[in-house]
C-alpha cells in the first residue's frame, strides 16, 4: 500500500528477498527510490512508552562485549535489569516486542508486535503460535503511530 498521508510504502510479506523484489518493481514503475525507515533507540523508547500495554522483549546491540543482549519477561518496562541497561546503554536499544495499545477489530489483544529498528520491520506473533492475519485497520494504526513518532504526520 502506498500511503500518501504518511509518505510511506507498506509492504506485507514474509521474506526480505520478496520485499526487495516488490520494492524494486514499484520503484521501476513509479520511477522513484524508496528507503527503509530506521528507528533510533529514542524512537523505539517513545513507541513503547506511549503506545504499549506491556513491553515483552527487548534487544540491545553491542552491550558489554556481547553483540546482542536479549531481555524477555512480562512488563519489562518495570524490570530492574531493563532499567539498568537503559540507564547504562540508552542508545543501544534496537528491537522491541510489545502488546500495542490500539483499537482491535476482534477484541483479541493477546498478540505482540516486534519492531526492528535496524531493519525497519514489523512482525506479529501470538502466544499460542496460531496467527492467520491481522485486520488492515490494526496494521494501519501501528504504521500511523510509527509515522507520528518519526514526525511524518506534521
Short mmCIF file of N, CA, C and O in Angstrom, two decimals, residues 16-145:
data_model
loop_
_atom_site.label_atom_id
_atom_site.label_comp_id
_atom_site.label_asym_id
_atom_site.label_seq_id
_atom_site.Cartn_x
_atom_site.Cartn_y
_atom_site.Cartn_z
N UNK A 16 12.65 -11.19 3.18
CA UNK A 16 13.34 -9.99 2.72
C UNK A 16 13.55 -10.01 1.21
O UNK A 16 13.49 -8.97 0.57
N UNK A 17 13.79 -11.19 0.64
CA UNK A 17 14.01 -11.29 -0.80
C UNK A 17 12.76 -10.87 -1.56
O UNK A 17 12.84 -10.12 -2.55
N UNK A 18 11.62 -11.31 -1.12
CA UNK A 18 10.35 -10.95 -1.77
C UNK A 18 10.09 -9.46 -1.60
O UNK A 18 9.64 -8.79 -2.53
N UNK A 19 10.40 -8.92 -0.42
CA UNK A 19 10.24 -7.49 -0.18
C UNK A 19 11.07 -6.68 -1.16
O UNK A 19 10.58 -5.74 -1.78
N UNK A 20 12.34 -7.04 -1.31
CA UNK A 20 13.23 -6.32 -2.22
C UNK A 20 12.72 -6.39 -3.66
O UNK A 20 12.78 -5.42 -4.41
N UNK A 21 12.19 -7.53 -4.05
CA UNK A 21 11.65 -7.71 -5.40
C UNK A 21 10.43 -6.80 -5.62
O UNK A 21 10.32 -6.13 -6.66
N UNK A 22 9.54 -6.76 -4.66
CA UNK A 22 8.33 -5.92 -4.75
C UNK A 22 8.71 -4.45 -4.82
O UNK A 22 8.22 -3.70 -5.66
N UNK A 23 9.60 -4.02 -3.93
CA UNK A 23 10.01 -2.61 -3.89
C UNK A 23 10.71 -2.23 -5.20
O UNK A 23 10.45 -1.16 -5.75
N UNK A 24 11.58 -3.08 -5.72
CA UNK A 24 12.28 -2.79 -6.97
C UNK A 24 11.29 -2.62 -8.12
O UNK A 24 11.44 -1.70 -8.95
N UNK A 25 10.27 -3.46 -8.17
CA UNK A 25 9.26 -3.36 -9.23
C UNK A 25 8.49 -2.06 -9.11
O UNK A 25 8.29 -1.35 -10.12
N UNK A 26 8.09 -1.70 -7.90
CA UNK A 26 7.33 -0.45 -7.70
C UNK A 26 8.21 0.76 -8.01
O UNK A 26 7.75 1.74 -8.60
N UNK A 27 9.49 0.71 -7.63
CA UNK A 27 10.41 1.80 -7.95
C UNK A 27 10.54 1.99 -9.46
O UNK A 27 10.57 3.13 -9.95
N UNK A 28 10.60 0.89 -10.18
CA UNK A 28 10.71 0.97 -11.63
C UNK A 28 9.45 1.58 -12.24
O UNK A 28 9.54 2.47 -13.10
N UNK A 29 8.30 1.14 -11.77
CA UNK A 29 7.03 1.65 -12.30
C UNK A 29 6.87 3.14 -12.00
O UNK A 29 6.49 3.92 -12.86
N UNK A 30 7.16 3.54 -10.77
CA UNK A 30 6.96 4.93 -10.34
C UNK A 30 8.16 5.84 -10.64
O UNK A 30 8.07 7.04 -10.43
N UNK A 31 9.26 5.24 -11.06
CA UNK A 31 10.50 6.00 -11.31
C UNK A 31 10.90 6.84 -10.09
O UNK A 31 11.12 8.05 -10.18
N UNK A 32 10.97 6.17 -8.96
CA UNK A 32 11.35 6.81 -7.70
C UNK A 32 12.18 5.83 -6.88
O UNK A 32 12.31 4.66 -7.24
N UNK A 33 12.74 6.30 -5.79
CA UNK A 33 13.56 5.46 -4.91
C UNK A 33 12.95 5.45 -3.52
O UNK A 33 12.65 6.50 -2.96
N UNK A 34 12.74 4.27 -2.96
CA UNK A 34 12.23 4.11 -1.60
C UNK A 34 13.38 3.73 -0.68
O UNK A 34 14.28 2.99 -1.07
N UNK A 35 13.36 4.26 0.54
CA UNK A 35 14.35 3.88 1.55
C UNK A 35 13.60 3.34 2.77
O UNK A 35 12.50 3.79 3.09
N UNK A 36 14.23 2.39 3.44
CA UNK A 36 13.62 1.81 4.64
C UNK A 36 13.61 2.83 5.76
O UNK A 36 14.54 3.60 5.92
N UNK A 37 12.58 2.75 6.56
CA UNK A 37 12.50 3.57 7.77
C UNK A 37 13.31 2.87 8.85
O UNK A 37 13.09 1.70 9.13
N UNK A 38 14.25 3.57 9.42
CA UNK A 38 15.04 3.04 10.53
C UNK A 38 14.60 3.78 11.79
O UNK A 38 14.37 4.99 11.76
N UNK A 39 14.48 3.05 12.88
CA UNK A 39 14.05 3.64 14.15
C UNK A 39 15.24 3.70 15.11
O UNK A 39 15.92 2.70 15.32
N UNK A 40 15.45 4.86 15.69
CA UNK A 40 16.53 5.02 16.67
C UNK A 40 16.07 4.46 18.01
O UNK A 40 14.88 4.18 18.23
N UNK A 41 17.00 4.33 18.92
CA UNK A 41 16.69 3.88 20.27
C UNK A 41 15.66 4.80 20.93
O UNK A 41 14.71 4.35 21.57
N UNK A 42 15.83 6.09 20.75
CA UNK A 42 14.91 7.08 21.33
C UNK A 42 13.50 6.91 20.77
O UNK A 42 12.51 6.98 21.51
N UNK A 43 13.39 6.66 19.47
CA UNK A 43 12.08 6.47 18.84
C UNK A 43 11.43 5.18 19.32
O UNK A 43 10.22 5.15 19.58
N UNK A 44 12.21 4.11 19.46
CA UNK A 44 11.67 2.85 20.00
C UNK A 44 11.17 3.05 21.43
O UNK A 44 10.10 2.56 21.80
N UNK A 45 11.93 3.80 22.23
CA UNK A 45 11.52 4.09 23.61
C UNK A 45 10.21 4.87 23.62
O UNK A 45 9.32 4.59 24.43
N UNK A 46 10.09 5.82 22.74
CA UNK A 46 8.87 6.63 22.65
C UNK A 46 7.67 5.76 22.29
O UNK A 46 6.59 5.91 22.86
N UNK A 47 7.86 4.84 21.36
CA UNK A 47 6.76 3.97 20.93
C UNK A 47 6.29 3.08 22.08
O UNK A 47 5.09 3.01 22.35
N UNK A 48 7.21 2.40 22.76
CA UNK A 48 6.73 1.51 23.82
C UNK A 48 6.20 2.28 25.03
O UNK A 48 5.28 1.83 25.70
N UNK A 49 6.75 3.46 25.30
CA UNK A 49 6.26 4.19 26.48
C UNK A 49 4.90 4.83 26.24
O UNK A 49 4.10 4.95 27.16
N UNK A 50 4.61 5.22 25.00
CA UNK A 50 3.35 5.90 24.71
C UNK A 50 2.26 4.99 24.13
O UNK A 50 1.09 5.33 24.22
N UNK A 51 2.64 3.87 23.50
CA UNK A 51 1.66 3.08 22.76
C UNK A 51 1.66 1.60 23.13
O UNK A 51 1.27 0.76 22.33
N UNK A 52 2.10 1.29 24.34
CA UNK A 52 2.22 -0.11 24.73
C UNK A 52 1.45 -0.40 26.01
O UNK A 52 1.46 0.40 26.94
N UNK A 53 0.81 -1.57 26.04
CA UNK A 53 0.22 -2.07 27.28
C UNK A 53 1.24 -2.86 28.08
O UNK A 53 1.14 -2.95 29.31
N UNK A 54 2.19 -3.46 27.38
CA UNK A 54 3.20 -4.28 28.05
C UNK A 54 4.41 -4.46 27.14
O UNK A 54 4.26 -4.80 25.97
N UNK A 55 5.59 -4.23 27.68
CA UNK A 55 6.83 -4.48 26.96
C UNK A 55 7.25 -5.91 27.27
O UNK A 55 7.41 -6.27 28.44
N UNK A 56 7.39 -6.75 26.25
CA UNK A 56 7.63 -8.19 26.44
C UNK A 56 9.08 -8.61 26.21
O UNK A 56 9.56 -9.52 26.84
N UNK A 57 9.75 -7.96 25.25
CA UNK A 57 11.12 -8.36 24.92
C UNK A 57 11.85 -7.17 24.33
O UNK A 57 11.26 -6.36 23.63
N UNK A 58 13.14 -7.09 24.62
CA UNK A 58 13.98 -6.04 24.03
C UNK A 58 15.31 -6.66 23.61
O UNK A 58 15.73 -7.67 24.16
N UNK A 59 15.93 -6.02 22.65
CA UNK A 59 17.25 -6.46 22.21
C UNK A 59 18.15 -5.24 22.15
O UNK A 59 17.80 -4.22 21.55
N UNK A 60 19.28 -5.36 22.84
CA UNK A 60 20.29 -4.32 22.83
C UNK A 60 21.44 -4.79 21.94
O UNK A 60 21.76 -5.97 21.92
N UNK A 61 22.07 -3.85 21.25
CA UNK A 61 23.18 -4.18 20.36
C UNK A 61 24.47 -3.63 20.95
O UNK A 61 24.51 -2.50 21.42
N UNK A 62 25.53 -4.45 20.92
CA UNK A 62 26.87 -4.07 21.39
C UNK A 62 26.89 -3.66 22.86
O UNK A 62 27.24 -2.54 23.21
N UNK A 63 26.51 -4.58 23.73
CA UNK A 63 26.46 -4.31 25.16
C UNK A 63 27.44 -5.24 25.88
O UNK A 63 27.38 -6.45 25.72
N UNK A 64 28.35 -4.65 26.66
CA UNK A 64 29.31 -5.40 27.48
C UNK A 64 29.99 -6.53 26.72
O UNK A 64 30.08 -7.67 27.19
N UNK A 65 30.44 -6.25 25.50
CA UNK A 65 31.17 -7.25 24.72
C UNK A 65 30.29 -8.23 23.97
O UNK A 65 30.80 -9.01 23.17
N UNK A 66 29.00 -8.25 24.24
CA UNK A 66 28.10 -9.14 23.51
C UNK A 66 27.51 -8.37 22.34
O UNK A 66 27.12 -7.21 22.48
N UNK A 67 27.43 -9.03 21.20
CA UNK A 67 26.89 -8.33 20.04
C UNK A 67 25.42 -8.02 20.25
O UNK A 67 24.97 -6.93 19.98
N UNK A 68 24.65 -8.97 20.76
CA UNK A 68 23.24 -8.73 21.09
C UNK A 68 22.95 -9.25 22.49
O UNK A 68 23.41 -10.32 22.87
N UNK A 69 22.22 -8.49 23.24
CA UNK A 69 21.74 -8.90 24.57
C UNK A 69 20.22 -8.83 24.53
O UNK A 69 19.65 -7.78 24.22
N UNK A 70 19.57 -9.94 24.82
CA UNK A 70 18.12 -10.01 24.77
C UNK A 70 17.56 -10.16 26.18
O UNK A 70 18.04 -11.00 26.95
N UNK A 71 16.58 -9.34 26.50
CA UNK A 71 15.87 -9.45 27.77
C UNK A 71 14.42 -9.79 27.47
O UNK A 71 13.80 -9.16 26.61
N UNK A 72 13.88 -10.79 28.18
CA UNK A 72 12.50 -11.20 28.00
C UNK A 72 11.79 -11.21 29.34
O UNK A 72 12.41 -11.47 30.36
N UNK A 73 10.49 -10.99 29.29
CA UNK A 73 9.70 -11.07 30.51
C UNK A 73 8.41 -10.28 30.40
O UNK A 73 8.14 -9.65 29.38
N UNK A 74 7.64 -10.35 31.46
CA UNK A 74 6.40 -9.58 31.49
C UNK A 74 6.70 -8.20 32.05
O UNK A 74 7.47 -8.06 32.98
N UNK A 75 6.09 -7.21 31.45
CA UNK A 75 6.22 -5.82 31.89
C UNK A 75 7.67 -5.42 32.12
O UNK A 75 8.06 -4.98 33.20
N UNK A 76 8.49 -5.60 31.08
CA UNK A 76 9.91 -5.27 31.16
C UNK A 76 10.16 -3.81 31.53
O UNK A 76 11.18 -3.50 32.13
N UNK A 77 9.24 -2.94 31.18
CA UNK A 77 9.43 -1.52 31.49
C UNK A 77 9.58 -1.29 32.99
O UNK A 77 10.12 -0.27 33.41
N UNK A 78 9.12 -2.26 33.82
CA UNK A 78 9.24 -2.15 35.28
C UNK A 78 10.37 -3.02 35.83
O UNK A 78 10.59 -3.05 37.03
N UNK A 79 11.09 -3.71 34.98
CA UNK A 79 12.14 -4.64 35.37
C UNK A 79 13.43 -3.88 35.69
O UNK A 79 13.86 -3.02 34.93
N UNK A 80 14.05 -4.21 36.82
CA UNK A 80 15.26 -3.52 37.27
C UNK A 80 16.43 -3.70 36.30
O UNK A 80 17.16 -2.75 36.02
N UNK A 81 16.62 -4.92 35.78
CA UNK A 81 17.73 -5.15 34.85
C UNK A 81 17.53 -4.32 33.58
O UNK A 81 18.47 -3.73 33.06
N UNK A 82 16.29 -4.26 33.09
CA UNK A 82 15.99 -3.45 31.92
C UNK A 82 16.29 -1.98 32.20
O UNK A 82 16.90 -1.29 31.39
N UNK A 83 15.88 -1.49 33.36
CA UNK A 83 16.13 -0.09 33.73
C UNK A 83 17.63 0.19 33.81
O UNK A 83 18.09 1.26 33.39
N UNK A 84 18.40 -0.77 34.32
CA UNK A 84 19.85 -0.61 34.40
C UNK A 84 20.46 -0.51 33.00
O UNK A 84 21.31 0.34 32.74
N UNK A 85 20.01 -1.40 32.11
CA UNK A 85 20.51 -1.38 30.73
C UNK A 85 20.16 -0.06 30.05
O UNK A 85 20.97 0.51 29.34
N UNK A 86 18.94 0.41 30.26
CA UNK A 86 18.53 1.67 29.63
C UNK A 86 19.34 2.84 30.18
O UNK A 86 19.66 3.77 29.45
N UNK A 87 19.67 2.78 31.47
CA UNK A 87 20.49 3.84 32.06
C UNK A 87 21.92 3.79 31.58
O UNK A 87 22.56 4.83 31.36
N UNK A 88 22.44 2.58 31.40
CA UNK A 88 23.83 2.39 31.03
C UNK A 88 24.06 2.45 29.52
O UNK A 88 25.10 2.95 29.06
N UNK A 89 23.09 1.94 28.74
CA UNK A 89 23.24 1.85 27.28
C UNK A 89 22.00 2.42 26.57
O UNK A 89 21.33 1.71 25.82
N UNK A 90 21.68 3.68 26.76
CA UNK A 90 20.43 4.22 26.23
C UNK A 90 20.33 4.22 24.70
O UNK A 90 19.24 4.14 24.16
N UNK A 91 21.45 4.25 24.01
CA UNK A 91 21.42 4.28 22.54
C UNK A 91 21.57 2.90 21.90
O UNK A 91 21.61 2.80 20.68
N UNK A 92 21.63 1.85 22.71
CA UNK A 92 21.85 0.50 22.18
C UNK A 92 20.57 -0.29 21.96
O UNK A 92 20.62 -1.40 21.43
N UNK A 93 19.43 0.24 22.35
CA UNK A 93 18.16 -0.47 22.14
C UNK A 93 17.86 -0.53 20.65
O UNK A 93 17.81 0.49 19.98
N UNK A 94 17.68 -1.74 20.10
CA UNK A 94 17.48 -1.90 18.66
C UNK A 94 16.18 -2.59 18.28
O UNK A 94 15.67 -2.41 17.19
N UNK A 95 15.64 -3.44 19.17
CA UNK A 95 14.42 -4.20 18.86
C UNK A 95 13.54 -4.21 20.10
O UNK A 95 14.04 -4.41 21.21
N UNK A 96 12.23 -4.00 19.89
CA UNK A 96 11.27 -4.12 20.99
C UNK A 96 10.11 -5.01 20.57
O UNK A 96 9.72 -5.02 19.40
N UNK A 97 9.59 -5.78 21.51
CA UNK A 97 8.37 -6.55 21.32
C UNK A 97 7.40 -6.10 22.40
O UNK A 97 7.75 -6.11 23.59
N UNK A 98 6.19 -5.72 21.99
CA UNK A 98 5.24 -5.16 22.93
C UNK A 98 3.81 -5.50 22.53
O UNK A 98 3.55 -5.88 21.40
N UNK A 99 2.92 -5.39 23.50
CA UNK A 99 1.50 -5.50 23.22
C UNK A 99 0.99 -4.09 22.96
O UNK A 99 0.99 -3.25 23.85
N UNK A 100 0.57 -3.82 21.72
CA UNK A 100 0.20 -2.44 21.37
C UNK A 100 -1.10 -1.98 21.99
O UNK A 100 -2.01 -2.76 22.24
N UNK A 101 -1.16 -0.69 22.26
CA UNK A 101 -2.37 -0.05 22.77
C UNK A 101 -3.08 0.58 21.57
O UNK A 101 -2.90 1.76 21.28
N UNK A 102 -3.86 -0.26 20.87
CA UNK A 102 -4.61 0.18 19.70
C UNK A 102 -6.02 -0.36 19.81
O UNK A 102 -6.33 -1.15 20.69
N UNK A 103 -6.89 0.05 18.89
CA UNK A 103 -8.25 -0.48 18.83
C UNK A 103 -8.23 -1.77 18.01
O UNK A 103 -7.83 -1.76 16.85
N UNK A 104 -8.64 -2.87 18.65
CA UNK A 104 -8.63 -4.17 17.98
C UNK A 104 -9.99 -4.46 17.39
O UNK A 104 -11.02 -4.23 18.04
N UNK A 105 -10.01 -4.97 16.18
CA UNK A 105 -11.26 -5.28 15.50
C UNK A 105 -12.00 -6.44 16.16
O UNK A 105 -13.20 -6.39 16.33
N UNK A 106 -11.26 -7.48 16.54
CA UNK A 106 -11.91 -8.66 17.11
C UNK A 106 -11.77 -8.75 18.63
O UNK A 106 -12.13 -9.77 19.21
N UNK A 107 -11.22 -7.74 19.24
CA UNK A 107 -11.07 -7.75 20.70
C UNK A 107 -9.90 -8.56 21.21
O UNK A 107 -9.64 -8.59 22.39
N UNK A 108 -9.18 -9.25 20.33
CA UNK A 108 -8.05 -10.08 20.75
C UNK A 108 -6.79 -9.23 20.81
O UNK A 108 -6.20 -8.91 19.79
N UNK A 109 -6.38 -8.88 22.00
CA UNK A 109 -5.16 -8.09 22.15
C UNK A 109 -4.04 -8.91 22.76
O UNK A 109 -3.17 -8.40 23.42
N UNK A 110 -4.06 -10.21 22.53
CA UNK A 110 -3.05 -11.10 23.11
C UNK A 110 -1.78 -11.19 22.28
O UNK A 110 -0.81 -11.76 22.70
N UNK A 111 -1.80 -10.67 21.07
CA UNK A 111 -0.60 -10.79 20.26
C UNK A 111 0.37 -9.66 20.56
O UNK A 111 0.04 -8.67 21.18
N UNK A 112 1.61 -9.87 20.12
CA UNK A 112 2.62 -8.85 20.31
C UNK A 112 3.20 -8.45 18.96
O UNK A 112 3.17 -9.20 18.00
N UNK A 113 3.72 -7.24 18.94
CA UNK A 113 4.33 -6.67 17.74
C UNK A 113 5.81 -6.47 18.04
O UNK A 113 6.18 -5.97 19.10
N UNK A 114 6.65 -6.87 17.10
CA UNK A 114 8.09 -6.67 17.22
C UNK A 114 8.52 -5.65 16.20
O UNK A 114 8.27 -5.81 15.01
N UNK A 115 9.15 -4.58 16.67
CA UNK A 115 9.69 -3.55 15.80
C UNK A 115 11.21 -3.66 15.81
O UNK A 115 11.83 -3.61 16.87
N UNK A 116 11.79 -3.84 14.63
CA UNK A 116 13.23 -3.92 14.49
C UNK A 116 13.72 -2.58 13.96
O UNK A 116 13.44 -2.22 12.82
N UNK A 117 14.41 -1.83 14.79
CA UNK A 117 14.87 -0.51 14.41
C UNK A 117 15.90 -0.52 13.31
O UNK A 117 15.95 0.39 12.49
N UNK A 118 16.74 -1.56 13.25
CA UNK A 118 17.78 -1.64 12.22
C UNK A 118 17.20 -2.00 10.85
O UNK A 118 17.62 -1.45 9.84
N UNK A 119 16.26 -2.94 10.83
CA UNK A 119 15.69 -3.39 9.56
C UNK A 119 14.47 -2.58 9.13
O UNK A 119 14.06 -2.66 7.98
N UNK A 120 13.88 -1.83 10.05
CA UNK A 120 12.68 -1.08 9.71
C UNK A 120 11.51 -2.01 9.45
O UNK A 120 10.70 -1.78 8.56
N UNK A 121 11.43 -3.09 10.23
CA UNK A 121 10.38 -4.08 10.01
C UNK A 121 9.47 -4.22 11.21
O UNK A 121 9.84 -3.88 12.34
N UNK A 122 8.29 -4.76 10.94
CA UNK A 122 7.29 -5.01 11.97
C UNK A 122 6.84 -6.46 11.82
O UNK A 122 6.54 -6.90 10.72
N UNK A 123 6.83 -7.20 12.92
CA UNK A 123 6.43 -8.60 12.89
C UNK A 123 5.38 -8.83 13.97
O UNK A 123 5.48 -8.29 15.07
N UNK A 124 4.41 -9.69 13.67
CA UNK A 124 3.34 -10.01 14.60
C UNK A 124 3.48 -11.45 15.05
O UNK A 124 3.84 -12.32 14.26
N UNK A 125 3.19 -11.69 16.34
CA UNK A 125 3.22 -13.07 16.86
C UNK A 125 2.20 -13.20 17.98
O UNK A 125 1.84 -12.23 18.63
N UNK A 126 1.73 -14.44 18.14
CA UNK A 126 0.76 -14.71 19.20
C UNK A 126 1.33 -15.75 20.14
O UNK A 126 2.18 -16.55 19.75
N UNK A 127 0.87 -15.78 21.40
CA UNK A 127 1.44 -16.71 22.37
C UNK A 127 1.20 -18.18 22.03
O UNK A 127 2.00 -19.04 22.36
N UNK A 128 0.09 -18.50 21.37
CA UNK A 128 -0.21 -19.90 21.05
C UNK A 128 0.36 -20.33 19.71
O UNK A 128 0.18 -21.47 19.30
N UNK A 129 1.03 -19.43 19.00
CA UNK A 129 1.65 -19.78 17.73
C UNK A 129 0.70 -19.74 16.54
O UNK A 129 1.13 -19.81 15.41
N UNK A 130 -0.58 -19.66 16.80
CA UNK A 130 -1.56 -19.58 15.71
C UNK A 130 -1.76 -18.13 15.34
O UNK A 130 -2.15 -17.32 16.15
N UNK A 131 -1.47 -17.85 14.08
CA UNK A 131 -1.57 -16.47 13.65
C UNK A 131 -1.92 -16.44 12.18
O UNK A 131 -1.07 -16.66 11.33
N UNK A 132 -3.18 -16.20 11.87
CA UNK A 132 -3.62 -16.20 10.48
C UNK A 132 -3.35 -14.86 9.81
O UNK A 132 -2.63 -14.78 8.83
N UNK A 133 -3.92 -13.80 10.34
CA UNK A 133 -3.75 -12.49 9.74
C UNK A 133 -4.14 -11.42 10.74
O UNK A 133 -4.77 -11.71 11.75
N UNK A 134 -3.79 -10.19 10.45
CA UNK A 134 -4.23 -9.05 11.24
C UNK A 134 -5.08 -8.19 10.33
O UNK A 134 -4.72 -7.96 9.17
N UNK A 135 -6.20 -7.71 10.83
CA UNK A 135 -7.00 -6.81 10.02
C UNK A 135 -6.21 -5.57 9.63
O UNK A 135 -5.40 -5.06 10.40
N UNK A 136 -6.43 -5.10 8.44
CA UNK A 136 -5.70 -3.94 7.90
C UNK A 136 -5.79 -2.74 8.83
O UNK A 136 -4.82 -2.00 8.99
N UNK A 137 -6.94 -2.54 9.48
CA UNK A 137 -7.11 -1.37 10.35
C UNK A 137 -6.15 -1.42 11.54
O UNK A 137 -5.64 -0.39 11.99
N UNK A 138 -5.85 -2.62 12.04
CA UNK A 138 -4.90 -2.75 13.15
C UNK A 138 -3.48 -2.43 12.68
O UNK A 138 -2.74 -1.72 13.34
N UNK A 139 -3.11 -2.95 11.52
CA UNK A 139 -1.79 -2.69 10.96
C UNK A 139 -1.64 -1.20 10.65
O UNK A 139 -0.61 -0.59 10.93
N UNK A 140 -2.69 -0.62 10.13
CA UNK A 140 -2.65 0.80 9.77
C UNK A 140 -2.45 1.67 11.01
O UNK A 140 -1.71 2.67 10.97
N UNK A 141 -3.07 1.32 12.13
CA UNK A 141 -2.88 2.07 13.37
C UNK A 141 -1.42 2.04 13.79
O UNK A 141 -0.86 3.05 14.24
N UNK A 142 -0.79 0.88 13.65
CA UNK A 142 0.62 0.75 14.03
C UNK A 142 1.52 1.56 13.10
O UNK A 142 2.46 2.21 13.56
N UNK A 143 1.24 1.55 11.81
CA UNK A 143 2.06 2.34 10.90
C UNK A 143 1.86 3.84 11.15
O UNK A 143 2.82 4.61 11.04
N UNK A 144 0.66 4.24 11.54
CA UNK A 144 0.43 5.65 11.85
C UNK A 144 1.18 6.06 13.11
O UNK A 144 1.73 7.16 13.17
N UNK A 145 1.22 5.20 14.13
CA UNK A 145 1.95 5.58 15.34
C UNK A 145 3.44 5.65 15.09
O UNK A 145 4.13 6.51 15.64
#
